CSV table of C-alpha atoms in Angstrom, one decimal:
chain,number,residue,atom,x,y,z
A,1,UNK,CA,192.5,-45.1,51.1
A,2,UNK,CA,191.4,-42.2,48.9
A,3,UNK,CA,187.7,-42.0,48.4
A,4,UNK,CA,186.5,-41.9,44.7
A,5,UNK,CA,184.4,-38.8,44.0
A,6,UNK,CA,180.7,-39.4,43.7
A,7,UNK,CA,180.4,-38.2,40.1
A,8,UNK,CA,183.3,-40.5,39.0
A,9,UNK,CA,181.8,-43.5,40.8
A,10,UNK,CA,178.4,-42.9,39.2
A,11,UNK,CA,180.0,-42.4,35.8
A,12,UNK,CA,182.0,-45.7,36.1
A,13,UNK,CA,179.1,-47.7,37.4
A,14,UNK,CA,176.6,-46.4,34.8
A,15,UNK,CA,179.1,-46.7,32.0
A,16,UNK,CA,179.9,-50.3,32.9
A,17,UNK,CA,176.2,-51.2,33.1
A,18,UNK,CA,175.4,-49.5,29.8
A,19,UNK,CA,178.5,-51.0,28.0
A,20,UNK,CA,177.7,-54.5,29.2
A,21,UNK,CA,174.0,-54.2,28.4
A,22,UNK,CA,174.7,-52.6,25.0
A,23,UNK,CA,177.2,-55.2,24.0
A,24,UNK,CA,175.0,-58.0,25.1
A,25,UNK,CA,172.0,-56.7,23.3
A,26,UNK,CA,174.2,-55.8,20.3
A,27,UNK,CA,175.8,-59.3,20.0
A,28,UNK,CA,172.4,-60.9,20.4
A,29,UNK,CA,171.0,-58.7,17.6
A,30,UNK,CA,173.9,-59.4,15.3
A,31,UNK,CA,173.6,-63.1,15.9
A,32,UNK,CA,169.8,-62.9,15.4
A,33,UNK,CA,170.4,-60.8,12.2
A,34,UNK,CA,172.8,-63.4,10.9
A,35,UNK,CA,170.4,-66.2,11.5
A,36,UNK,CA,167.5,-64.2,10.0
A,37,UNK,CA,169.6,-63.3,6.9
A,38,UNK,CA,170.6,-67.0,6.4
A,39,UNK,CA,167.0,-68.0,6.9
A,40,UNK,CA,165.9,-65.4,4.4
A,41,UNK,CA,168.6,-66.5,1.9
A,42,UNK,CA,167.4,-70.1,2.3
A,43,UNK,CA,163.7,-69.1,1.8
A,44,UNK,CA,164.6,-67.2,-1.3
A,45,UNK,CA,166.7,-70.0,-2.8
A,46,UNK,CA,163.9,-72.5,-2.0
A,47,UNK,CA,161.5,-70.1,-3.8
A,48,UNK,CA,163.6,-70.2,-6.9
A,49,UNK,CA,163.9,-74.0,-6.7
A,50,UNK,CA,160.1,-74.3,-6.5
A,51,UNK,CA,159.8,-72.1,-9.6
A,52,UNK,CA,162.0,-74.6,-11.4
A,53,UNK,CA,159.8,-77.5,-10.1
A,54,UNK,CA,156.8,-75.7,-11.4
A,55,UNK,CA,158.6,-75.0,-14.7
A,56,UNK,CA,158.7,-78.7,-15.5
A,57,UNK,CA,155.0,-79.7,-15.9
A,58,UNK,CA,155.7,-83.3,-16.7
A,59,UNK,CA,158.8,-85.6,-16.6
A,60,UNK,CA,162.1,-85.6,-18.4
A,61,UNK,CA,160.8,-88.7,-20.2
A,62,UNK,CA,157.8,-86.7,-21.5
A,63,UNK,CA,160.2,-84.2,-23.1
A,64,UNK,CA,162.3,-86.9,-24.6
A,65,UNK,CA,159.2,-88.7,-25.9
A,66,UNK,CA,158.1,-85.4,-27.6
A,67,UNK,CA,161.5,-85.2,-29.2
A,68,UNK,CA,161.5,-88.9,-30.2
A,69,UNK,CA,164.7,-89.5,-28.3
A,70,UNK,CA,163.7,-92.2,-25.8
A,71,UNK,CA,166.1,-94.6,-27.4
A,72,UNK,CA,168.9,-92.0,-27.9
A,73,UNK,CA,172.3,-92.0,-26.1
A,74,UNK,CA,172.8,-90.5,-22.7
A,75,UNK,CA,174.6,-87.4,-24.1
A,76,UNK,CA,171.9,-86.9,-26.8
A,77,UNK,CA,169.2,-87.1,-24.1
A,78,UNK,CA,171.0,-84.5,-21.9
A,79,UNK,CA,171.5,-82.2,-24.8
A,80,UNK,CA,167.8,-82.4,-25.8
A,81,UNK,CA,166.7,-81.7,-22.2
A,82,UNK,CA,169.1,-78.8,-21.9
A,83,UNK,CA,167.8,-77.2,-25.1
A,84,UNK,CA,164.3,-77.5,-23.7
A,85,UNK,CA,165.0,-76.2,-20.2
A,86,UNK,CA,168.1,-74.0,-20.4
A,87,UNK,CA,166.2,-70.9,-21.4
A,88,UNK,CA,163.8,-71.1,-18.4
A,89,UNK,CA,166.8,-71.8,-16.1
A,90,UNK,CA,168.6,-68.7,-17.4
A,91,UNK,CA,165.5,-66.5,-16.9
A,92,UNK,CA,165.2,-67.8,-13.3
A,93,UNK,CA,168.9,-67.1,-12.5
A,94,UNK,CA,168.7,-63.7,-14.1
A,95,UNK,CA,166.1,-62.7,-11.5
A,96,UNK,CA,168.8,-62.6,-8.7
A,97,UNK,CA,172.4,-61.8,-9.4
A,98,UNK,CA,174.9,-64.4,-8.1
A,99,UNK,CA,172.6,-67.4,-7.8
A,100,UNK,CA,172.9,-70.6,-9.6
A,101,UNK,CA,169.9,-72.8,-10.5
A,102,UNK,CA,169.4,-76.1,-12.4
A,103,UNK,CA,167.9,-79.5,-13.0
A,104,UNK,CA,169.4,-82.9,-12.1
A,105,UNK,CA,168.2,-86.2,-13.6
A,106,UNK,CA,168.3,-89.2,-11.4
A,107,UNK,CA,168.0,-91.6,-14.3
A,108,UNK,CA,170.7,-90.0,-16.4
A,109,UNK,CA,172.8,-89.2,-13.3
A,110,UNK,CA,173.7,-85.8,-14.8
A,111,UNK,CA,173.2,-82.1,-14.5
A,112,UNK,CA,170.7,-81.2,-17.2
A,113,UNK,CA,170.9,-77.4,-16.9
A,114,UNK,CA,172.9,-75.0,-14.8
A,115,UNK,CA,172.1,-71.3,-15.1
A,116,UNK,CA,173.2,-68.9,-15.9
A,117,UNK,CA,174.5,-71.0,-18.7
A,118,UNK,CA,177.0,-68.4,-19.9
A,119,UNK,CA,179.1,-69.0,-16.8
A,120,UNK,CA,177.9,-72.4,-15.4
A,121,UNK,CA,176.7,-74.2,-18.6
A,122,UNK,CA,180.0,-76.1,-18.8
A,123,UNK,CA,178.9,-78.2,-15.8
A,124,UNK,CA,176.0,-79.8,-17.8
A,125,UNK,CA,176.4,-83.6,-18.1
A,126,UNK,CA,178.5,-83.8,-14.9
A,127,UNK,CA,177.4,-86.2,-12.2
A,128,UNK,CA,177.3,-85.4,-8.5
A,129,UNK,CA,179.7,-87.1,-6.1
A,130,UNK,CA,178.5,-90.0,-3.9
A,131,UNK,CA,178.8,-87.8,-0.8
A,132,UNK,CA,176.7,-85.1,-2.4
A,133,UNK,CA,173.5,-84.6,-0.4
A,134,UNK,CA,171.5,-84.5,-3.6
A,135,UNK,CA,171.4,-88.3,-3.3
A,136,UNK,CA,169.7,-87.9,0.1
A,137,UNK,CA,167.2,-85.6,-1.4
A,138,UNK,CA,166.4,-88.0,-4.2
A,139,UNK,CA,166.3,-90.9,-1.8
A,140,UNK,CA,164.2,-89.3,1.0
A,141,UNK,CA,162.1,-87.1,-1.2
A,142,UNK,CA,162.6,-84.2,1.2
A,143,UNK,CA,164.1,-80.7,0.6
A,144,UNK,CA,167.5,-80.1,2.0
A,145,UNK,CA,170.1,-77.4,2.5
A,146,UNK,CA,173.8,-78.2,1.9
A,147,UNK,CA,176.6,-75.8,2.6
A,148,UNK,CA,180.1,-76.7,1.5
A,149,UNK,CA,182.4,-77.1,-1.4
A,150,UNK,CA,180.4,-78.6,-4.3
A,151,UNK,CA,180.5,-78.5,-8.1
A,152,UNK,CA,180.3,-74.7,-8.3
A,153,UNK,CA,182.6,-74.1,-5.3
A,154,UNK,CA,181.8,-73.1,-1.7
A,155,UNK,CA,178.0,-72.5,-1.8
A,156,UNK,CA,174.7,-72.7,0.1
A,157,UNK,CA,172.7,-75.1,-2.0
A,158,UNK,CA,168.9,-75.5,-1.5
A,159,UNK,CA,167.5,-78.6,-3.1
A,160,UNK,CA,163.9,-79.8,-3.8
A,161,UNK,CA,163.1,-83.3,-5.1
A,162,UNK,CA,161.3,-83.6,-8.4
A,163,UNK,CA,158.4,-85.9,-7.6
A,164,UNK,CA,156.3,-87.1,-10.5
A,165,UNK,CA,153.6,-89.8,-10.3
A,166,UNK,CA,154.8,-90.6,-6.7
A,167,UNK,CA,158.4,-91.2,-7.9
A,168,UNK,CA,161.5,-89.0,-7.5
A,169,UNK,CA,163.0,-88.4,-11.0
A,170,UNK,CA,165.7,-86.0,-9.9
A,171,UNK,CA,165.9,-82.7,-8.0
A,172,UNK,CA,166.2,-79.0,-8.7
A,173,UNK,CA,168.4,-76.5,-6.8
A,174,UNK,CA,169.1,-72.9,-6.3
A,175,UNK,CA,172.4,-71.9,-4.7
A,176,UNK,CA,174.5,-68.9,-3.9
A,177,UNK,CA,178.2,-68.5,-3.2
A,178,UNK,CA,179.0,-68.6,0.6
A,179,UNK,CA,181.4,-65.7,0.1
A,180,UNK,CA,178.6,-63.5,-1.2
A,181,UNK,CA,176.4,-64.5,1.7
A,182,UNK,CA,179.2,-63.8,4.2
A,183,UNK,CA,179.9,-60.5,2.6
A,184,UNK,CA,176.3,-59.4,3.1
A,185,UNK,CA,176.3,-60.7,6.6
A,186,UNK,CA,179.6,-59.0,7.4
A,187,UNK,CA,178.4,-55.8,6.0
A,188,UNK,CA,175.3,-55.9,8.1
A,189,UNK,CA,177.3,-56.9,11.2
A,190,UNK,CA,179.8,-54.0,10.7
A,191,UNK,CA,176.9,-51.6,10.4
A,192,UNK,CA,175.4,-53.1,13.6
A,193,UNK,CA,178.7,-52.9,15.5
A,194,UNK,CA,179.1,-49.3,14.3
A,195,UNK,CA,175.6,-48.3,15.5
A,196,UNK,CA,176.3,-50.1,18.9
A,197,UNK,CA,179.6,-48.3,19.3
A,198,UNK,CA,178.0,-44.9,18.5
A,199,UNK,CA,175.2,-45.7,20.9
A,200,UNK,CA,177.7,-46.6,23.7
A,201,UNK,CA,179.7,-43.4,23.0
A,202,UNK,CA,176.5,-41.3,23.2
A,203,UNK,CA,175.6,-43.2,26.4
A,204,UNK,CA,179.0,-42.4,27.9
A,205,UNK,CA,178.5,-38.7,27.1
A,206,UNK,CA,175.0,-38.7,28.6
A,207,UNK,CA,176.2,-40.7,31.6
A,208,UNK,CA,179.0,-38.2,32.1
A,209,UNK,CA,176.5,-35.3,32.0
A,210,UNK,CA,174.1,-37.0,34.4
A,211,UNK,CA,177.0,-37.9,36.8
A,212,UNK,CA,178.2,-34.3,36.6
A,213,UNK,CA,174.7,-33.0,37.4
A,214,UNK,CA,174.1,-35.5,40.2
A,215,UNK,CA,177.7,-34.9,41.6
A,216,UNK,CA,177.2,-31.2,41.5
A,217,UNK,CA,173.9,-31.4,43.4
A,218,UNK,CA,175.4,-33.8,46.0
A,219,UNK,CA,178.3,-31.4,46.4
A,220,UNK,CA,175.8,-28.5,46.9
A,221,UNK,CA,174.0,-30.5,49.5
A,222,UNK,CA,177.2,-31.5,51.3
A,223,UNK,CA,178.4,-27.9,51.2
A,224,UNK,CA,175.0,-26.7,52.5
A,225,UNK,CA,175.2,-29.2,55.4
A,226,UNK,CA,178.6,-27.7,56.4
A,227,UNK,CA,177.1,-24.2,56.1
A,228,UNK,CA,174.2,-25.2,58.3
A,229,UNK,CA,176.7,-26.4,61.0
A,230,UNK,CA,178.0,-22.8,61.0
A,231,UNK,CA,174.8,-20.9,60.3
A,232,UNK,CA,171.7,-22.7,61.7
A,233,UNK,CA,169.4,-20.4,59.7
A,234,UNK,CA,170.8,-21.4,56.3
A,235,UNK,CA,168.7,-23.7,54.2
A,236,UNK,CA,169.4,-25.7,51.1
A,237,UNK,CA,167.8,-24.0,48.0
A,238,UNK,CA,164.9,-26.0,46.3
A,239,UNK,CA,165.9,-28.8,44.0
A,240,UNK,CA,163.9,-31.1,41.7
A,241,UNK,CA,163.6,-34.9,41.9
A,242,UNK,CA,164.8,-37.2,44.6
A,243,UNK,CA,167.7,-35.0,45.5
A,244,UNK,CA,165.2,-32.3,46.1
A,245,UNK,CA,163.4,-34.5,48.5
A,246,UNK,CA,166.7,-35.2,50.3
A,247,UNK,CA,167.3,-31.5,50.5
A,248,UNK,CA,163.9,-30.8,51.9
A,249,UNK,CA,164.4,-33.6,54.5
A,250,UNK,CA,167.7,-32.0,55.5
A,251,UNK,CA,166.1,-28.6,55.8
A,252,UNK,CA,163.3,-30.1,57.9
A,253,UNK,CA,165.8,-31.9,60.1
A,254,UNK,CA,167.8,-28.7,60.5
A,255,UNK,CA,164.6,-26.9,61.5
A,256,UNK,CA,163.8,-29.5,64.0
A,257,UNK,CA,167.3,-29.3,65.5
A,258,UNK,CA,167.0,-25.5,65.7
A,259,UNK,CA,163.6,-25.9,67.5
A,260,UNK,CA,165.1,-28.5,69.8
A,261,UNK,CA,168.1,-26.3,70.6
A,262,UNK,CA,165.8,-23.3,71.3
A,263,UNK,CA,163.6,-25.5,73.5
A,264,UNK,CA,166.7,-26.8,75.4
A,265,UNK,CA,168.0,-23.2,75.8
A,266,UNK,CA,164.5,-22.2,77.0
A,267,UNK,CA,164.5,-25.0,79.5
A,268,UNK,CA,168.0,-24.1,80.7
A,269,UNK,CA,167.0,-20.5,80.9
A,270,UNK,CA,163.8,-21.4,82.9
A,271,UNK,CA,165.9,-23.5,85.3
A,272,UNK,CA,168.3,-20.6,85.8
A,273,UNK,CA,165.5,-18.2,86.3
A,274,UNK,CA,163.8,-20.4,88.8
A,275,UNK,CA,167.1,-20.8,90.7
A,276,UNK,CA,167.7,-17.0,90.4
A,277,UNK,CA,164.1,-16.3,91.6
A,278,UNK,CA,164.6,-18.4,94.7
A,279,UNK,CA,167.9,-16.7,95.5
A,280,UNK,CA,166.4,-13.3,94.7
A,281,UNK,CA,163.4,-13.8,97.0
A,282,UNK,CA,165.7,-14.8,99.9
A,283,UNK,CA,168.0,-11.8,99.3
A,284,UNK,CA,165.1,-9.4,98.9
A,285,UNK,CA,163.6,-10.4,102.2
A,286,UNK,CA,166.9,-9.9,103.9
A,287,UNK,CA,167.4,-6.5,102.3
A,288,UNK,CA,163.9,-5.1,102.9
A,289,UNK,CA,164.0,-4.9,106.7
A,290,UNK,CA,167.4,-3.1,106.9
A,291,UNK,CA,166.2,-0.7,104.2
A,292,UNK,CA,163.1,0.1,106.2
A,293,UNK,CA,165.3,0.7,109.3
A,294,UNK,CA,167.7,2.9,107.3
A,295,UNK,CA,164.9,5.0,105.9
A,296,UNK,CA,163.3,5.4,109.4
A,297,UNK,CA,166.5,6.4,111.1
A,298,UNK,CA,167.4,8.9,108.4
A,299,UNK,CA,163.9,10.4,108.5
A,300,UNK,CA,164.3,10.7,112.3
A,301,UNK,CA,167.6,12.4,112.0
A,302,UNK,CA,166.2,14.7,109.3
A,303,UNK,CA,163.3,15.7,111.5
A,304,UNK,CA,165.7,17.0,114.2
A,305,UNK,CA,167.6,19.2,111.6
A,306,UNK,CA,166.9,22.8,111.0
A,307,UNK,CA,165.1,23.4,107.7
A,308,UNK,CA,168.1,25.3,106.4
A,309,UNK,CA,170.6,22.7,107.5
A,310,UNK,CA,172.8,21.9,104.4
A,311,UNK,CA,173.0,18.2,105.5
A,312,UNK,CA,169.3,17.8,104.5
A,313,UNK,CA,170.4,17.4,100.9
A,314,UNK,CA,172.3,14.3,101.9
A,315,UNK,CA,169.4,12.9,104.0
A,316,UNK,CA,167.1,13.5,101.0
A,317,UNK,CA,169.4,11.5,98.7
A,318,UNK,CA,169.6,8.7,101.2
A,319,UNK,CA,165.8,8.5,101.5
A,320,UNK,CA,165.4,8.7,97.7
A,321,UNK,CA,167.9,6.0,97.0
A,322,UNK,CA,166.4,3.9,99.8
A,323,UNK,CA,163.0,4.2,98.1
A,324,UNK,CA,164.5,3.2,94.8
A,325,UNK,CA,166.1,0.1,96.4
A,326,UNK,CA,162.9,-0.7,98.1
A,327,UNK,CA,161.1,-0.4,94.7
A,328,UNK,CA,163.6,-2.8,93.2
A,329,UNK,CA,163.2,-5.2,96.0
A,330,UNK,CA,159.4,-5.0,95.5
A,331,UNK,CA,159.8,-5.8,91.7
A,332,UNK,CA,162.2,-8.6,92.5
A,333,UNK,CA,159.8,-10.2,95.0
A,334,UNK,CA,157.0,-9.8,92.5
A,335,UNK,CA,159.0,-11.5,89.7
A,336,UNK,CA,160.2,-14.4,91.9
A,337,UNK,CA,156.8,-15.0,93.5
A,338,UNK,CA,154.1,-13.1,91.7
A,339,UNK,CA,150.6,-12.8,93.1
A,340,UNK,CA,148.2,-15.1,91.5
A,341,UNK,CA,145.9,-13.1,89.1
A,342,UNK,CA,142.5,-12.2,90.6
A,343,UNK,CA,140.7,-13.1,87.5
A,344,UNK,CA,137.3,-11.7,86.5
A,345,UNK,CA,135.6,-10.6,83.3
A,346,UNK,CA,137.4,-7.4,82.1
A,347,UNK,CA,137.1,-5.1,79.1
A,348,UNK,CA,140.4,-4.6,77.6
A,349,UNK,CA,139.3,-1.3,75.9
A,350,UNK,CA,138.5,0.2,79.3
A,351,UNK,CA,141.9,-0.9,80.7
A,352,UNK,CA,143.7,0.7,77.7
A,353,UNK,CA,141.9,4.0,78.2
A,354,UNK,CA,142.5,4.0,81.9
A,355,UNK,CA,146.2,3.3,81.3
A,356,UNK,CA,146.5,6.2,78.8
A,357,UNK,CA,145.0,8.6,81.4
A,358,UNK,CA,147.8,7.6,83.8
A,359,UNK,CA,150.4,7.9,81.1
A,360,UNK,CA,149.3,11.4,80.2
A,361,UNK,CA,150.1,12.5,83.8
A,362,UNK,CA,153.7,11.7,83.0
A,363,UNK,CA,155.6,14.8,81.9
A,364,UNK,CA,157.5,12.8,79.3
A,365,UNK,CA,154.3,11.9,77.5
A,366,UNK,CA,153.8,15.5,76.4
A,367,UNK,CA,156.7,15.3,73.9
A,368,UNK,CA,155.2,12.4,72.0
A,369,UNK,CA,152.0,11.8,70.1
A,370,UNK,CA,150.0,8.7,71.1
A,371,UNK,CA,147.7,7.3,68.4
A,372,UNK,CA,145.2,4.8,69.3
A,373,UNK,CA,142.9,2.4,67.2
A,374,UNK,CA,140.8,0.6,69.7
A,375,UNK,CA,137.4,-0.9,68.6
A,376,UNK,CA,134.4,0.2,70.6
A,377,UNK,CA,133.4,-3.4,71.2
A,378,UNK,CA,136.3,-5.8,72.1
A,379,UNK,CA,135.5,-9.3,73.4
A,380,UNK,CA,135.7,-9.6,77.2
A,381,UNK,CA,138.8,-11.2,78.7
A,382,UNK,CA,139.2,-13.3,81.9
A,383,UNK,CA,142.0,-11.7,83.8
A,384,UNK,CA,143.4,-9.5,86.5
A,385,UNK,CA,142.4,-5.8,85.9
A,386,UNK,CA,145.4,-4.4,87.8
A,387,UNK,CA,148.0,-6.8,86.4
A,388,UNK,CA,146.9,-6.2,82.8
A,389,UNK,CA,147.0,-2.4,83.5
A,390,UNK,CA,150.5,-2.8,84.8
A,391,UNK,CA,151.6,-4.6,81.6
A,392,UNK,CA,150.2,-1.9,79.3
A,393,UNK,CA,151.6,0.9,81.5
A,394,UNK,CA,155.2,-0.6,81.5
A,395,UNK,CA,155.1,-1.1,77.7
A,396,UNK,CA,153.8,2.4,76.9
A,397,UNK,CA,156.3,4.0,79.3
A,398,UNK,CA,159.1,2.0,77.6
A,399,UNK,CA,157.8,3.3,74.2
A,400,UNK,CA,157.8,6.9,75.4
A,401,UNK,CA,161.4,6.5,76.7
A,402,UNK,CA,162.5,5.0,73.4
A,403,UNK,CA,161.4,7.9,71.1
A,404,UNK,CA,162.9,11.3,70.8
A,405,UNK,CA,161.0,14.6,71.0
A,406,UNK,CA,157.9,14.7,68.8
A,407,UNK,CA,158.0,10.9,68.5
A,408,UNK,CA,155.0,8.8,67.5
A,409,UNK,CA,153.4,5.9,69.4
A,410,UNK,CA,150.6,3.7,68.0
A,411,UNK,CA,148.3,1.5,70.2
A,412,UNK,CA,145.9,-0.8,68.4
A,413,UNK,CA,143.8,-3.8,69.2
A,414,UNK,CA,142.1,-6.5,67.1
A,415,UNK,CA,140.2,-9.7,67.9
A,416,UNK,CA,139.9,-13.1,66.3
A,417,UNK,CA,137.6,-16.0,67.1
A,418,UNK,CA,139.4,-16.8,70.4
A,419,UNK,CA,142.0,-14.1,71.1
A,420,UNK,CA,142.5,-10.4,71.5
A,421,UNK,CA,145.8,-8.9,70.0
A,422,UNK,CA,147.2,-5.6,71.3
A,423,UNK,CA,150.0,-3.9,69.4
A,424,UNK,CA,152.2,-1.1,70.9
A,425,UNK,CA,154.5,0.4,68.3
A,426,UNK,CA,156.9,3.4,68.3
A,427,UNK,CA,159.1,5.1,65.8
A,428,UNK,CA,162.1,5.3,68.0
A,429,UNK,CA,165.6,3.8,67.6
A,430,UNK,CA,164.4,0.2,67.7
A,431,UNK,CA,166.2,-2.7,69.3
A,432,UNK,CA,169.5,-4.1,68.3
A,433,UNK,CA,169.2,-7.7,66.8
A,434,UNK,CA,171.5,-9.2,69.4
A,435,UNK,CA,169.3,-7.7,72.2
A,436,UNK,CA,165.9,-9.1,70.9
A,437,UNK,CA,166.3,-12.5,72.4
A,438,UNK,CA,167.5,-11.2,75.8
A,439,UNK,CA,164.9,-8.4,76.2
A,440,UNK,CA,162.8,-10.4,78.7
A,441,UNK,CA,165.7,-11.7,80.7
A,442,UNK,CA,165.7,-10.5,84.4
A,443,UNK,CA,168.2,-7.8,85.1
A,444,UNK,CA,169.0,-7.2,81.4
A,445,UNK,CA,168.5,-3.6,80.6
A,446,UNK,CA,169.7,-1.1,78.0
A,447,UNK,CA,169.2,1.9,80.2
A,448,UNK,CA,171.6,3.1,82.8
A,449,UNK,CA,168.9,3.8,85.4
A,450,UNK,CA,166.8,0.6,84.6
A,451,UNK,CA,166.5,-2.4,86.9
A,452,UNK,CA,166.0,-4.9,84.1
A,453,UNK,CA,162.9,-6.4,85.7
A,454,UNK,CA,160.1,-4.4,84.0
A,455,UNK,CA,159.8,-6.5,80.9
A,456,UNK,CA,160.5,-9.7,82.8
A,457,UNK,CA,157.5,-8.9,85.0
A,458,UNK,CA,155.4,-8.1,81.9
A,459,UNK,CA,156.2,-11.4,80.4
A,460,UNK,CA,155.5,-13.2,83.7
A,461,UNK,CA,152.0,-11.5,83.9
A,462,UNK,CA,151.2,-12.3,80.3
A,463,UNK,CA,152.2,-16.0,80.8
A,464,UNK,CA,150.0,-16.2,83.9
A,465,UNK,CA,147.1,-15.0,81.8
A,466,UNK,CA,147.9,-17.8,79.2
A,467,UNK,CA,148.9,-15.3,76.7
A,468,UNK,CA,151.9,-14.7,74.5
A,469,UNK,CA,154.1,-11.6,74.0
A,470,UNK,CA,156.7,-11.0,71.2
A,471,UNK,CA,158.8,-8.1,70.1
A,472,UNK,CA,160.4,-7.2,66.8
A,473,UNK,CA,161.5,-4.1,64.8
A,474,UNK,CA,159.3,-2.2,62.5
A,475,UNK,CA,160.4,-2.0,58.8
A,476,UNK,CA,160.1,1.8,59.0
A,477,UNK,CA,162.1,2.1,62.3
A,478,UNK,CA,161.2,1.6,65.9
A,479,UNK,CA,160.0,-1.4,67.9
A,480,UNK,CA,156.7,-3.3,68.1
A,481,UNK,CA,155.4,-5.2,71.1
A,482,UNK,CA,152.5,-7.6,70.4
A,483,UNK,CA,150.4,-9.2,73.1
A,484,UNK,CA,147.9,-12.0,72.4
A,485,UNK,CA,145.4,-12.9,75.2
A,486,UNK,CA,142.6,-15.5,75.1
A,487,UNK,CA,139.1,-14.1,75.3
A,488,UNK,CA,136.7,-15.4,77.9
A,489,UNK,CA,134.5,-18.5,77.3
A,490,UNK,CA,131.4,-16.4,77.4
A,491,UNK,CA,132.7,-14.1,74.6
A,492,UNK,CA,133.5,-17.1,72.4
A,493,UNK,CA,130.0,-18.4,72.9
A,494,UNK,CA,128.5,-15.0,72.1
A,495,UNK,CA,130.5,-14.8,68.9
A,496,UNK,CA,129.5,-18.3,67.9
A,497,UNK,CA,125.8,-17.5,68.5
A,498,UNK,CA,126.2,-14.3,66.4
A,499,UNK,CA,127.6,-16.3,63.5
A,500,UNK,CA,124.8,-18.8,63.7
A,501,UNK,CA,122.3,-16.0,63.7
A,502,UNK,CA,123.9,-14.4,60.6
A,503,UNK,CA,123.7,-17.7,58.8
A,504,UNK,CA,120.0,-18.0,59.5
């Protein structure tokens, strides 16, 4: 089954939620608007009806008494009442176009006035049907709303009883054609539906943009994860919001995986080196004795030769190569089973100066310039004087071999609260990036005449001194070796006391 793209899934879900919510709210608002409009119409019509009630200060009989028509016929009485009240009724109906208002007499059982009289006056004298709710109003004495087909047609009719001296003498009404009311309601409903539709359309557009943005970000994260699988150093660019938090979590997870892989590689490498050291130690012991015998017999043969014997050049080569092999066996034995450091309090500055004196005896040192920046007072270290001297000697000789004629070497030292840091830099050819991680591996060398054990021994000694060593390339060319060694406990106490004294 084909998977739906994330952006389409988000768009469909959000659109459905927005559409259902908008329609539900919209229908509720339209229904509420209808009910509110009908309620307002009824309130308005009742207000007009109350004006009619107030416009009749007494009773119908009071008006007829003033006219002297108490004994007149029904028609004469209706005409007299109409003349007296029609003008007021017309003025009330003129206040709102489309409404009809009027008076009804219970005693005469007739419509007295019906305004506007120009269009509805012909209904005067008519009686309401028996099913007309006006009878309920006159019987119960309570206001009532009747909607239906009445004398005027299909109307909403709001009626109020005319109560005088505790008796109902008739009722007044105000009504409006249902078609007019429905037209207003439909107009408002259409406007509401149009607004809802426009809102939904805008919501769809906004949802599409949001879905596109979220989908794009997710696609970027997914692509970045695949890139990390190929390039472990790649990281997802910063993002905002929750997706940014996800990206940061993925970057952190990738970083932890890299560290875990490096740790596993280091452990595997350590296991291999331990095994290699054990093998090397055994082989070195087996080789050392035959080498001693070979050198001794060749020296014996050479002693019996004439000083001008041409074969002496061969015996010299054998002795020289035997010494070289013996030196390699010595380094191999030292790497596999180094002597424990004979630690004491040492001054690193003095060791550096002593090492430089030895280096200057090397003919190769004359073709380079060695610059040094060593503070006069460096904190004391707890370490083996000879082993630290060997570390510095190996690194400085390596730097000399790495630079061309008239090269430059910089040796500097600084201290922190708990460590001394020595830096040995050169402006030589530098180290290839693929060689940096293997530089301290035993038997790995970039020189044809190297054993590949010098830097491995250096790292071993630094580790035995609880220090760290790292190597990188300088931005301006050449390599940089940095050694960090812990200072002695006494030096740390002295520094702490000096700081306390300064504060005081």
